[in-house]
């Protein structure tokens, strides 16, 4: 009997280990991951977005003041309302925002006065559903969404005066109550830039219960005899008499085009659907999108981390297009203020997301990125340049011309069916001109195109970062130019410019540095100085930004051994820093300092690929070690779960790729550089109907090194895999071991792409 019991127990354990994922993918997601953040220390700088994947409108509980980029922070005590948001980052802030807040008793419409205590113990946060108990009013608020609309269900106590406050926010707004239709309409103009003068976000709300009383307010004055308010800061209040447990439903939609379009969207996306029906549809959509990647393991925290990260990768950029009465795709242009045909997306910074987010879209969700590429064509036609940071139009932040990578990688990964020649024209225009803002086109392009670098001493900030990124961007354009069979002279010029990175290598420090106009390097250049020549980092972080020619960088550093020693030094050098450029310790510096990984600053993007560079110099086991260390130590499915700004899916995309066991070090090539899978089994469902299955059955925290890799049962000896081979489907079988295999992947035949060795 005892033996039978042991056998039965063993079978149960086996079944658990083989089929460890027992929940639907969306049920592993924690939208609160990264919300325990402050201005001076980011653990993600996220907010819980209740939405559809890539949806035009998100909704979030609002704990911060109106206009505060930190709309929701986990440590807050009160909720001021439930806000429609388009905010990509607290540093970029928001646009097209308004809020809804239910209350009971005496009406207090000002945000400070209406705010209610809440507890995370009485809060449920899912991508498709949010619920919270507002303790001061004995009210439970529930939210679910479509792409451009939302469905609220508010459960009231017994009260003679239950109210719902609509806050259209300040900076110019309008609101109108229509009691005969149980309706409120209005618009908000509050934004943080990137919009034309005629920008408005029109909204409509329809209630399933008649109003017992109603009023509007302007600024601090309530007007009970007026149904319309227009002014600096307007809002509306509708009142009901409610029974205990009575549910009031509100259907909400908005449009950047017109109030009529908002009404049409409300009808088309919500119609007569019940709250439960809308919720089920949203949940199904999330499971469909997240289910493209299935991971199986016994570590539930890692499953939660994985799907929480995957959720973040499919939130941004947001759809900015709408469907008109004729079923046509149209959009309000944030560049010229016109209503025009076609796709548009907004809310992403390419400085962050070119690295892994867009490569992830090209692999897992290429049809969505095809829409995004069509949207970029409209950006160019309407704005004259491609955006480098769109929120929703041009924003003046960060450096580089990394739209080149986003466009080229999509085409090089096989996306077709859009006007690539217009996009190539846009890349050439952006690469050879300064834009209307410093962060559009190429600041310092005249210096770059003549000297081969942006000088340190000509009062152009972050000059070395610009040079390194322009050189890589020229590589991305070069790849596309060759694919499009452009004139040889054009191709040759790009090929020459993409080697400009070499001009910044400073042999006195063995790293990249700024360089003066006369060709000299600044004396006593400090490689630990943040900013100055670099962007949100120092020379230790940016010196690896030669994505397209790692072999060329190895040669500059004196060969493979010196190169890997320098890589090792990133982790062994204490996290010292010079913050004099900023005048204080910015949050990115602090996040590096406290992570106990030396100079490795995973909380910011420039160095995130660096771990994978050991594969180019014969020591791939160090990539395996450090990628696992970062996944285990710096990501958790908790409110403090990131180690810096999450940044529109980029830091999450790093985790998704790394957990699958490979990473796109150089977008615009066809290769993914190998690391080590985190899970025992991963299944990638490709859009072409094929499956890539990644097996690592003896994977564990101890067995974290790759002893042998087989692709469809044939030994595979390279340190990279090819995108188009992945698209064919098949199985990657990792034999994991507790000790590094010091022979596998150590010869040049195994190394990934470098321009210097590709000829």
XYZ file of C-alpha atoms in Angstrom:
759
model
C 0.000 0.000 0.000
C 2.811 2.366 0.902
C 4.569 1.630 -2.415
C 1.340 2.285 -4.350
C 0.900 5.587 -2.530
C 4.437 6.629 -3.372
C 3.898 5.718 -7.032
C 0.622 7.666 -7.085
C 2.290 10.675 -5.448
C 5.118 10.509 -7.968
C 2.646 10.479 -10.866
C 0.882 13.506 -9.446
C 4.175 15.386 -9.115
C 5.098 14.412 -12.663
C 1.786 15.690 -14.005
C 2.233 18.939 -12.114
C 5.740 19.430 -13.505
C 4.695 18.576 -17.082
C 1.546 20.690 -17.092
C 2.482 23.375 -14.605
C 0.529 26.183 -16.239
C -3.001 25.612 -14.998
C -4.418 29.149 -15.252
C -5.374 31.149 -18.280
C -2.468 33.416 -19.289
C -4.240 36.623 -18.273
C -4.805 35.328 -14.743
C -1.059 35.380 -14.108
C -0.828 39.099 -14.895
C -0.367 41.614 -12.100
C -1.024 45.112 -13.536
C 0.235 46.533 -10.224
C 3.772 45.338 -11.037
C 5.956 48.446 -11.059
C 3.441 50.808 -9.425
C 5.417 51.300 -6.194
C 7.484 54.100 -7.695
C 8.531 57.617 -6.838
C 10.037 60.540 -8.716
C 13.447 59.757 -7.221
C 13.294 55.943 -7.411
C 11.501 53.980 -10.081
C 10.411 50.386 -9.606
C 8.745 50.518 -13.004
C 6.834 53.811 -13.052
C 3.763 51.961 -14.302
C 0.077 52.264 -13.524
C -2.598 49.552 -13.679
C -3.982 49.920 -17.203
C -7.451 48.451 -17.656
C -7.628 48.186 -21.434
C -7.464 46.020 -24.513
C -4.108 45.211 -26.121
C -2.880 48.343 -27.938
C -6.221 49.983 -27.091
C -6.796 53.664 -27.841
C -8.052 54.412 -24.339
C -6.854 53.051 -21.007
C -8.534 53.481 -17.644
C -6.791 53.600 -14.277
C -7.631 54.435 -10.668
C -6.282 57.908 -9.954
C -4.425 58.435 -6.679
C -2.326 61.409 -7.823
C -3.478 64.965 -8.293
C -4.889 66.141 -11.593
C -1.937 66.698 -13.902
C 0.467 64.581 -11.845
C 2.290 62.073 -14.031
C 2.305 59.647 -11.133
C -1.387 58.942 -11.636
C -1.405 55.812 -9.466
C 1.149 54.869 -6.833
C 0.874 51.713 -4.800
C 1.665 53.437 -1.508
C -1.142 56.002 -1.881
C -4.011 55.932 0.579
C -6.847 57.523 -1.390
C -8.466 57.340 -4.813
C -9.595 60.622 -6.357
C -11.358 59.153 -9.377
C -11.105 56.723 -12.254
C -9.275 58.326 -15.140
C -9.256 57.781 -18.865
C -5.577 57.970 -19.750
C -3.205 57.812 -22.694
C -0.085 58.330 -20.605
C 2.940 56.358 -21.851
C 5.185 57.429 -18.964
C 4.959 59.733 -15.940
C 7.850 61.717 -17.428
C 5.789 62.341 -20.585
C 2.555 62.831 -18.637
C -0.895 62.561 -20.185
C -3.309 63.853 -22.801
C -7.025 63.367 -23.484
C -7.869 62.757 -19.823
C -10.991 63.029 -17.684
C -12.304 61.113 -14.693
C -15.361 59.559 -13.062
C -15.887 59.360 -9.296
C -18.911 57.966 -7.419
C -19.767 59.377 -3.962
C -22.592 59.348 -1.442
C -23.980 62.016 0.872
C -22.992 65.650 0.598
C -21.462 66.267 -2.801
C -17.836 67.369 -2.758
C -16.658 67.663 -6.352
C -13.102 69.009 -5.787
C -10.610 66.153 -6.081
C -9.131 66.585 -2.605
C -12.559 66.607 -0.968
C -14.105 63.746 -2.927
C -11.132 61.375 -2.507
C -11.833 58.124 -0.654
C -9.667 55.805 1.387
C -9.112 52.379 -0.152
C -7.130 49.220 0.586
C -5.309 46.840 -1.719
C -7.038 44.073 0.250
C -10.311 45.265 -1.287
C -8.868 45.860 -4.772
C -8.822 43.501 -7.779
C -6.600 44.473 -10.710
C -6.631 42.548 -13.982
C -5.907 43.767 -17.519
C -9.571 43.224 -18.378
C -11.175 44.145 -15.035
C -10.677 46.425 -12.078
C -12.647 46.566 -8.824
C -12.133 48.550 -5.656
C -14.096 49.372 -2.522
C -14.317 53.098 -1.778
C -14.441 52.977 1.983
C -15.647 56.531 2.648
C -18.778 55.946 0.561
C -19.475 52.200 0.939
C -19.268 51.955 -2.852
C -17.685 49.298 -5.065
C -16.556 50.446 -8.513
C -15.917 47.943 -11.314
C -14.465 48.687 -14.758
C -13.992 46.712 -17.959
C -13.134 48.027 -21.409
C -13.139 47.754 -25.183
C -10.513 49.369 -27.436
C -12.081 52.838 -27.292
C -14.812 52.524 -24.680
C -15.371 51.443 -21.089
C -18.163 49.913 -19.046
C -18.495 50.943 -15.387
C -20.612 49.073 -12.873
C -21.002 50.914 -9.584
C -22.610 49.249 -6.580
C -24.145 51.767 -4.181
C -25.429 51.477 -0.613
C -28.908 52.592 0.365
C -28.728 56.353 0.133
C -30.990 59.274 -0.643
C -28.167 61.053 -2.410
C -25.819 58.833 -4.392
C -23.844 60.805 -6.978
C -21.416 60.411 -9.825
C -18.954 63.198 -10.549
C -17.547 63.735 -14.026
C -14.357 65.810 -13.982
C -13.383 67.153 -17.418
C -10.149 68.536 -15.937
C -8.585 71.938 -16.261
C -6.746 73.781 -19.059
C -10.031 74.153 -20.934
C -13.029 71.832 -20.954
C -16.738 71.583 -21.724
C -19.563 69.467 -20.351
C -23.294 69.112 -20.982
C -25.907 67.042 -19.165
C -28.830 65.667 -21.224
C -31.306 64.312 -18.593
C -33.866 63.096 -21.154
C -31.280 60.641 -22.516
C -29.465 59.808 -19.234
C -26.424 61.185 -20.991
C -23.444 63.477 -20.464
C -21.256 64.758 -23.286
C -18.198 66.986 -23.251
C -14.588 67.418 -24.128
C -11.257 67.874 -22.415
C -8.236 69.677 -23.822
C -5.739 68.947 -21.037
C -2.481 67.711 -22.538
C 1.266 67.753 -21.960
C 2.290 68.704 -25.468
C 2.586 66.977 -28.812
C -0.796 68.246 -30.070
C -2.065 71.037 -32.356
C -4.158 73.973 -31.132
C -7.479 72.334 -32.022
C -6.866 69.207 -29.931
C -9.906 67.906 -28.041
C -10.861 64.571 -26.581
C -14.649 64.291 -26.925
C -16.470 61.989 -24.555
C -19.949 60.603 -24.022
C -21.391 58.781 -21.003
C -24.731 56.962 -20.974
C -26.284 55.820 -17.669
C -28.845 53.040 -17.180
C -30.668 54.988 -14.453
C -32.489 58.341 -14.741
C -31.012 61.299 -12.896
C -32.864 62.450 -9.804
C -30.932 65.721 -9.875
C -28.016 67.203 -11.780
C -25.680 70.165 -11.806
C -22.499 71.431 -13.411
C -19.494 73.263 -12.043
C -16.818 75.614 -13.275
C -13.613 75.879 -11.308
C -14.817 75.918 -7.671
C -18.409 77.073 -8.263
C -21.329 74.642 -8.568
C -24.297 75.783 -10.685
C -27.479 73.763 -10.066
C -29.575 75.589 -12.654
C -27.311 75.014 -15.646
C -26.908 71.838 -17.691
C -23.916 73.169 -19.655
C -20.520 74.405 -18.496
C -17.559 75.640 -20.494
C -14.456 77.150 -18.993
C -11.019 76.524 -17.554
C -12.092 73.574 -15.366
C -15.562 72.072 -15.722
C -17.464 69.083 -14.488
C -20.890 67.560 -13.934
C -22.718 65.897 -11.051
C -25.667 63.540 -11.446
C -27.572 62.232 -8.434
C -29.705 59.164 -7.723
C -31.663 57.622 -4.903
C -30.252 54.104 -4.496
C -31.162 50.926 -2.684
C -28.630 48.763 -0.878
C -26.619 46.819 -3.440
C -28.106 48.686 -6.405
C -25.873 48.719 -9.467
C -25.641 51.722 -11.757
C -24.028 51.081 -15.146
C -22.215 53.702 -17.194
C -21.062 53.197 -20.763
C -18.311 55.592 -21.793
C -16.595 56.258 -25.104
C -14.402 59.008 -26.497
C -12.996 60.286 -29.758
C -10.279 62.664 -30.908
C -12.393 63.367 -33.999
C -15.832 64.582 -32.913
C -18.656 64.084 -30.393
C -20.597 62.256 -33.100
C -17.692 59.833 -33.544
C -17.643 59.224 -29.775
C -21.377 58.374 -29.918
C -20.774 56.035 -32.874
C -17.950 54.284 -31.031
C -20.161 53.842 -27.971
C -22.833 52.212 -30.120
C -20.413 50.023 -32.076
C -18.156 48.852 -29.252
C -20.612 48.551 -26.352
C -24.122 48.669 -27.834
C -26.517 46.677 -25.673
C -23.821 44.473 -24.095
C -24.050 43.780 -20.375
C -21.117 44.402 -18.077
C -20.496 40.663 -17.867
C -20.516 40.302 -21.656
C -18.015 43.133 -22.147
C -15.809 41.687 -19.411
C -15.853 38.219 -21.001
C -14.969 39.665 -24.417
C -12.052 41.600 -22.942
C -10.784 38.584 -21.040
C -10.958 36.440 -24.187
C -9.020 39.031 -26.174
C -6.281 39.170 -23.550
C -5.996 35.388 -23.447
C -5.774 35.293 -27.227
C -2.929 37.828 -27.332
C -1.007 36.591 -24.283
C -1.572 32.988 -25.330
C 0.747 33.408 -28.288
C 3.481 32.369 -25.866
C 2.883 29.528 -23.419
C 5.415 28.911 -20.666
C 5.332 25.914 -18.360
C 7.083 25.553 -15.038
C 6.442 24.915 -11.352
C 7.611 28.373 -10.239
C 4.382 30.392 -10.135
C 6.150 33.668 -9.355
C 8.127 33.366 -12.571
C 4.953 32.590 -14.514
C 3.383 35.718 -13.022
C 6.440 37.791 -13.880
C 6.486 36.503 -17.444
C 2.855 37.248 -18.216
C 2.924 40.563 -16.369
C 5.833 41.560 -18.600
C 4.094 40.251 -21.711
C 1.036 42.349 -20.760
C 3.220 45.454 -20.667
C 4.704 44.714 -24.112
C 1.267 44.793 -25.754
C 0.012 47.985 -24.114
C 2.049 50.491 -26.155
C 1.993 52.102 -28.626
C -1.738 52.794 -28.501
C -4.091 52.817 -31.453
C -4.887 56.405 -32.392
C -7.220 55.502 -35.218
C -10.988 55.196 -35.185
C -13.695 53.600 -37.369
C -16.115 56.056 -38.991
C -19.766 55.591 -39.986
C -18.726 54.072 -43.322
C -16.473 51.515 -41.635
C -13.333 53.341 -42.754
C -10.143 53.670 -40.702
C -9.533 57.348 -39.921
C -7.518 59.348 -37.431
C -7.113 62.797 -35.971
C -3.606 63.937 -36.833
C -1.563 65.160 -33.859
C 0.710 66.807 -36.422
C -1.656 69.042 -38.406
C -4.994 68.746 -36.606
C -6.852 67.315 -39.623
C -9.073 64.231 -39.864
C -7.365 61.916 -42.330
C -7.670 58.323 -43.564
C -5.487 55.478 -42.364
C -3.736 54.074 -39.326
C -1.949 55.926 -36.576
C -0.305 54.770 -33.341
C 1.222 56.858 -30.568
C 2.841 56.641 -27.171
C 6.311 55.188 -27.512
C 9.919 56.343 -27.490
C 12.072 54.580 -30.063
C 15.218 55.292 -28.012
C 13.846 52.685 -25.627
C 11.730 50.380 -27.726
C 13.806 49.790 -30.872
C 15.986 47.447 -28.839
C 13.583 44.608 -28.007
C 9.946 45.727 -28.069
C 9.684 46.155 -31.828
C 11.686 42.975 -32.532
C 9.212 41.150 -30.263
C 6.308 42.528 -32.290
C 8.008 41.404 -35.500
C 8.344 37.883 -34.137
C 5.086 37.369 -32.254
C 2.646 40.032 -33.490
C 3.810 41.054 -37.001
C 0.335 41.970 -38.289
C 0.040 44.609 -35.565
C 3.434 46.039 -36.458
C 2.370 46.182 -40.096
C -0.396 48.562 -38.970
C 2.205 50.515 -36.989
C 4.435 50.814 -40.058
C 1.478 52.167 -42.027
C 0.927 54.604 -39.184
C 4.550 55.753 -39.462
C 3.959 56.567 -43.119
C 1.135 58.879 -42.029
C 3.340 60.386 -39.312
C 5.864 61.330 -41.988
C 3.339 62.642 -44.488
C 1.587 64.764 -41.873
C 4.534 65.852 -39.740
C 7.407 66.000 -42.213
C 9.563 63.667 -40.085
C 9.175 60.356 -38.318
C 8.636 60.752 -34.575
C 11.348 59.517 -32.250
C 9.062 59.967 -29.240
C 5.333 60.258 -29.975
C 2.872 61.335 -27.285
C 0.768 61.679 -29.365
C 2.799 63.803 -31.818
C 6.416 64.983 -31.708
C 7.937 65.301 -28.223
C 11.312 66.828 -27.490
C 12.981 64.128 -25.421
C 15.866 61.638 -25.772
C 18.381 61.405 -28.634
C 19.044 59.344 -31.720
C 17.275 58.656 -34.961
C 16.090 55.193 -33.994
C 12.994 55.214 -36.171
C 15.558 53.874 -38.669
C 15.845 50.685 -36.648
C 12.075 50.325 -36.180
C 11.441 50.656 -39.915
C 14.366 48.533 -41.084
C 13.890 45.691 -38.612
C 10.270 45.228 -39.657
C 11.189 44.944 -43.326
C 14.259 42.781 -42.719
C 12.100 40.420 -40.620
C 9.733 39.915 -43.543
C 6.894 42.411 -43.045
C 5.359 43.447 -46.374
C 2.232 45.042 -47.812
C 2.900 48.702 -47.062
C 4.728 51.565 -48.772
C 8.296 50.819 -47.742
C 9.702 53.268 -50.287
C 7.992 56.206 -48.583
C 9.361 54.997 -45.264
C 12.839 54.757 -46.766
C 12.445 58.337 -47.987
C 11.477 59.302 -44.425
C 14.604 57.620 -43.054
C 16.853 59.449 -45.497
C 15.170 62.733 -44.666
C 15.530 62.181 -40.917
C 19.156 61.086 -41.253
C 20.242 64.197 -43.122
C 18.298 66.984 -41.472
C 17.678 68.532 -38.093
C 14.018 68.456 -37.211
C 11.549 70.970 -35.783
C 12.626 69.785 -32.317
C 16.060 68.663 -31.077
C 14.745 65.113 -30.641
C 13.396 64.886 -34.204
C 15.722 64.187 -37.126
C 19.400 64.456 -36.149
C 20.651 67.233 -33.916
C 24.228 68.061 -34.959
C 23.855 66.371 -38.334
C 26.171 68.831 -40.108
C 29.031 67.909 -37.764
C 28.219 64.210 -37.988
C 28.112 64.183 -41.773
C 31.400 66.103 -42.137
C 33.541 65.043 -39.147
C 31.951 61.656 -38.567
C 30.871 62.554 -35.045
C 29.029 65.205 -33.052
C 31.779 67.103 -31.185
C 32.004 67.362 -27.425
C 32.838 71.086 -27.413
C 30.160 72.639 -29.652
C 27.417 72.911 -27.025
C 25.365 69.968 -28.253
C 24.483 67.880 -25.240
C 24.879 64.092 -25.109
C 27.031 64.232 -28.221
C 28.744 60.858 -27.896
C 25.415 59.106 -27.409
C 24.101 60.821 -30.519
C 27.124 59.750 -32.561
C 26.936 56.111 -31.487
C 23.224 55.912 -32.159
C 23.479 57.694 -35.521
C 26.153 55.195 -36.594
C 23.938 52.237 -35.727
C 20.961 53.959 -37.373
C 23.037 54.374 -40.530
C 23.642 50.628 -40.418
C 19.879 50.021 -40.193
C 19.269 52.297 -43.185
C 22.155 50.620 -45.048
C 20.537 47.215 -44.565
C 17.246 48.521 -45.898
C 18.928 50.348 -48.776
C 20.559 47.117 -49.923
C 17.264 45.220 -49.619
C 15.547 47.878 -51.734
C 18.380 47.895 -54.292
C 19.093 51.578 -53.861
C 21.884 53.292 -55.873
C 25.396 52.110 -55.052
C 26.586 55.614 -54.139
C 23.839 55.903 -51.548
C 24.629 52.486 -50.091
C 28.360 53.205 -49.929
C 27.844 56.461 -48.038
C 25.735 54.722 -45.390
C 28.316 51.935 -45.156
C 31.013 54.511 -44.478
C 28.999 56.413 -41.888
C 27.994 53.357 -39.902
C 31.639 52.923 -38.961
C 31.746 56.337 -37.288
C 31.553 54.661 -33.890
C 35.301 54.040 -34.173
C 36.000 57.760 -33.978
C 34.815 57.893 -30.371
C 36.947 55.074 -29.009
C 39.344 56.677 -26.547
C 42.409 54.440 -26.126
C 43.451 56.199 -22.915
C 40.418 54.789 -21.074
C 39.644 51.835 -23.349
C 36.050 53.044 -23.711
C 34.009 55.498 -25.744
C 34.171 59.189 -24.896
C 33.292 62.590 -26.250
C 35.671 64.040 -28.840
C 36.459 67.682 -29.540
C 35.927 69.394 -32.863
C 39.684 69.507 -33.495
C 39.917 65.720 -33.122
C 41.392 65.654 -29.629
C 39.840 63.776 -26.753
C 38.919 65.871 -23.697
C 41.686 65.590 -21.078
C 40.737 63.812 -17.887
C 37.509 62.484 -19.386
C 35.604 60.731 -16.600
C 33.991 57.445 -17.749
C 31.833 57.437 -14.597
C 30.224 60.773 -15.411
C 26.534 60.420 -16.182
C 24.996 62.588 -18.886
C 27.342 65.152 -20.432
C 28.531 63.177 -23.476
C 25.975 60.431 -22.881
C 22.241 60.034 -22.332
C 21.095 58.842 -18.918
C 24.228 56.814 -18.502
C 28.005 56.944 -18.635
C 30.802 55.596 -20.803
C 30.653 52.202 -19.092
C 27.072 51.871 -20.309
C 27.252 53.396 -23.775
C 30.555 51.906 -24.959
C 28.739 48.699 -25.958
C 26.329 50.537 -28.311
C 27.943 49.150 -31.433
C 25.164 46.642 -32.073
C 26.112 46.066 -35.693
C 29.857 45.508 -35.323
C 30.797 43.894 -32.027
C 33.861 42.361 -33.664
C 35.007 45.852 -34.603
C 34.608 46.879 -30.969
C 36.526 43.791 -29.849
C 39.359 44.783 -32.148
C 39.396 48.316 -30.729
C 39.606 46.935 -27.215
C 42.551 44.700 -28.010
C 41.049 41.295 -28.723
C 38.649 38.816 -27.185
C 40.329 38.391 -23.798
C 40.579 42.113 -23.153
C 37.021 42.529 -24.401
C 35.548 39.915 -22.048
C 37.659 41.266 -19.191
C 36.111 44.666 -19.812
C 32.677 43.074 -19.823
C 33.510 41.377 -16.522
C 34.633 44.719 -15.116
C 31.166 46.181 -15.669
C 29.918 43.861 -12.924
C 32.987 43.990 -10.671
C 33.568 47.751 -10.679
C 31.809 49.413 -7.740
C 28.761 51.547 -8.643
C 30.601 54.838 -8.305
C 29.243 57.784 -10.276
C 29.701 61.445 -11.070
C 26.367 63.290 -11.101
C 27.763 66.786 -11.679
C 26.131 67.134 -15.109
C 22.692 66.821 -13.527
C 23.522 68.541 -10.271
C 21.871 65.790 -8.250
C 21.456 62.023 -8.187
C 18.848 61.264 -10.839
C 16.731 58.188 -10.299
C 18.556 56.163 -12.983
C 21.827 56.599 -11.063
C 20.270 55.552 -7.795
C 18.699 52.483 -9.380
C 22.094 51.324 -10.681
C 23.752 51.997 -7.348
C 21.389 49.930 -5.193
C 21.120 46.803 -7.380
C 24.500 45.344 -6.351
C 25.627 44.667 -9.912
C 28.475 47.152 -10.141
C 28.220 49.460 -13.149
C 25.549 47.326 -14.803
C 22.470 49.602 -15.039
C 19.660 47.365 -16.236
C 17.110 49.931 -15.079
C 17.930 51.989 -18.157
C 18.084 50.822 -21.752
C 21.566 51.524 -23.224
C 23.299 48.593 -21.526
C 20.526 45.991 -21.595
C 22.017 44.075 -24.543
C 25.526 44.012 -23.086
C 25.106 40.692 -21.254
C 24.717 38.927 -24.604
C 28.049 40.158 -25.975
C 30.064 37.323 -24.395
C 28.703 35.220 -27.283
C 30.853 37.241 -29.707
C 34.079 36.514 -27.852
C 34.037 32.834 -26.941
C 32.542 32.910 -23.432
C 28.797 32.269 -23.907
C 28.428 30.706 -20.454
C 28.832 34.175 -18.937
C 25.828 35.342 -20.930
C 23.952 32.363 -19.532
C 24.964 33.201 -15.967
C 24.240 36.915 -16.071
C 20.981 36.742 -18.001
C 19.654 34.302 -15.396
C 20.928 36.529 -12.574
C 19.117 39.552 -13.984
C 15.887 37.640 -14.536
C 15.917 36.210 -11.032
C 17.132 39.256 -9.121
C 15.746 42.282 -10.928
C 12.232 41.196 -11.935
C 9.417 40.257 -9.549
C 5.617 40.150 -10.040
C 5.188 42.745 -7.303
C 4.559 46.500 -7.030
C 8.342 47.042 -6.784
C 8.966 44.444 -9.489
C 11.177 46.385 -11.913
C 14.606 47.919 -11.348
C 13.961 51.205 -13.142
C 11.524 52.697 -15.644
C 9.666 50.001 -17.542
C 9.436 52.312 -20.568
C 6.624 51.219 -22.866
C 7.363 47.523 -22.897
C 11.128 47.621 -23.550
C 12.348 46.412 -20.165
C 9.559 43.829 -20.230
C 10.476 42.737 -23.753
C 14.046 42.131 -22.545
C 12.624 39.700 -20.007
C 10.315 37.976 -22.508
C 13.118 37.358 -24.987
C 15.604 36.371 -22.296
C 13.145 33.963 -20.694
C 12.689 32.278 -24.079
C 16.471 31.935 -24.312
C 17.529 34.455 -26.966
C 17.735 38.206 -27.566
C 17.818 40.605 -30.582
C 21.162 42.297 -29.956
C 21.165 43.940 -33.379
C 17.743 44.790 -34.794
C 17.747 45.027 -38.603
C 19.636 41.737 -38.805
C 17.964 38.340 -38.936
C 19.635 37.006 -35.792
C 18.771 36.431 -32.158
C 21.726 35.848 -29.847
C 21.393 32.869 -27.525
C 21.196 33.031 -23.772
C 19.458 30.454 -21.617
C 15.725 29.688 -21.268
C 14.125 30.333 -17.900
C 11.330 27.779 -18.151
C 11.171 24.057 -18.638
C 9.033 24.485 -21.734
C 8.024 27.452 -23.879
C 5.737 27.266 -26.903
C 5.642 30.160 -29.332
C 2.562 30.224 -31.591
C 3.590 32.012 -34.759
C 1.140 33.922 -36.946
C 1.911 31.629 -39.892
C 0.499 28.665 -37.949
C 3.890 27.178 -37.051
C 5.124 26.487 -33.514
C 8.549 26.969 -31.994
C 8.910 24.755 -28.930
C 11.758 25.442 -26.522
C 12.451 22.556 -24.165
C 14.740 22.640 -21.135
C 13.333 19.852 -18.941
C 16.150 19.780 -16.383
C 16.277 23.564 -16.103
C 16.632 24.879 -12.533
C 18.351 27.568 -10.486
C 21.294 25.177 -10.226
C 21.234 23.795 -13.764
C 21.459 27.140 -15.536
C 24.170 26.510 -18.113
C 23.777 25.091 -21.618
C 25.652 21.843 -22.073
C 24.251 21.057 -25.509
C 21.613 22.475 -27.844
C 19.701 20.522 -30.459
C 17.421 21.890 -33.136
C 14.961 19.211 -34.226
C 17.270 16.533 -32.768
C 20.337 17.750 -34.676
C 23.244 19.247 -32.754
C 23.284 23.036 -33.015
C 26.618 24.706 -32.293
C 26.088 28.396 -33.068
C 25.569 31.174 -30.530
C 22.595 32.582 -32.411
C 19.473 31.513 -34.236
C 17.981 32.930 -37.436
C 14.575 34.644 -37.529
C 13.477 32.905 -40.713
C 14.504 29.512 -39.354
C 12.365 30.253 -36.287
C 9.416 31.029 -38.571
C 9.652 27.490 -39.940
C 8.843 26.157 -36.477
C 10.467 23.208 -34.784
C 12.020 22.331 -31.450
C 14.995 23.771 -29.612
C 16.127 21.304 -26.973
C 18.447 22.675 -24.297
C 20.410 20.188 -22.231
C 21.056 22.116 -19.039
C 23.864 21.526 -16.560
C 25.142 22.974 -13.304
C 28.625 23.604 -14.695
C 29.545 25.768 -17.685
C 30.445 24.014 -20.905
C 33.711 25.794 -21.691
C 33.938 24.369 -25.216
C 30.543 25.039 -26.794
C 30.313 28.274 -28.799
C 33.952 29.273 -28.337
C 35.076 29.497 -31.964
C 34.460 32.274 -34.464
C 32.231 30.005 -36.563
C 29.695 30.136 -33.734
C 29.689 33.913 -33.297
C 26.727 36.126 -34.221
C 26.737 38.761 -36.940
C 29.292 41.551 -36.953
C 29.789 43.796 -39.949
C 33.585 43.378 -39.750
C 33.346 39.621 -40.245
C 30.373 39.547 -42.645
C 32.235 40.416 -45.842
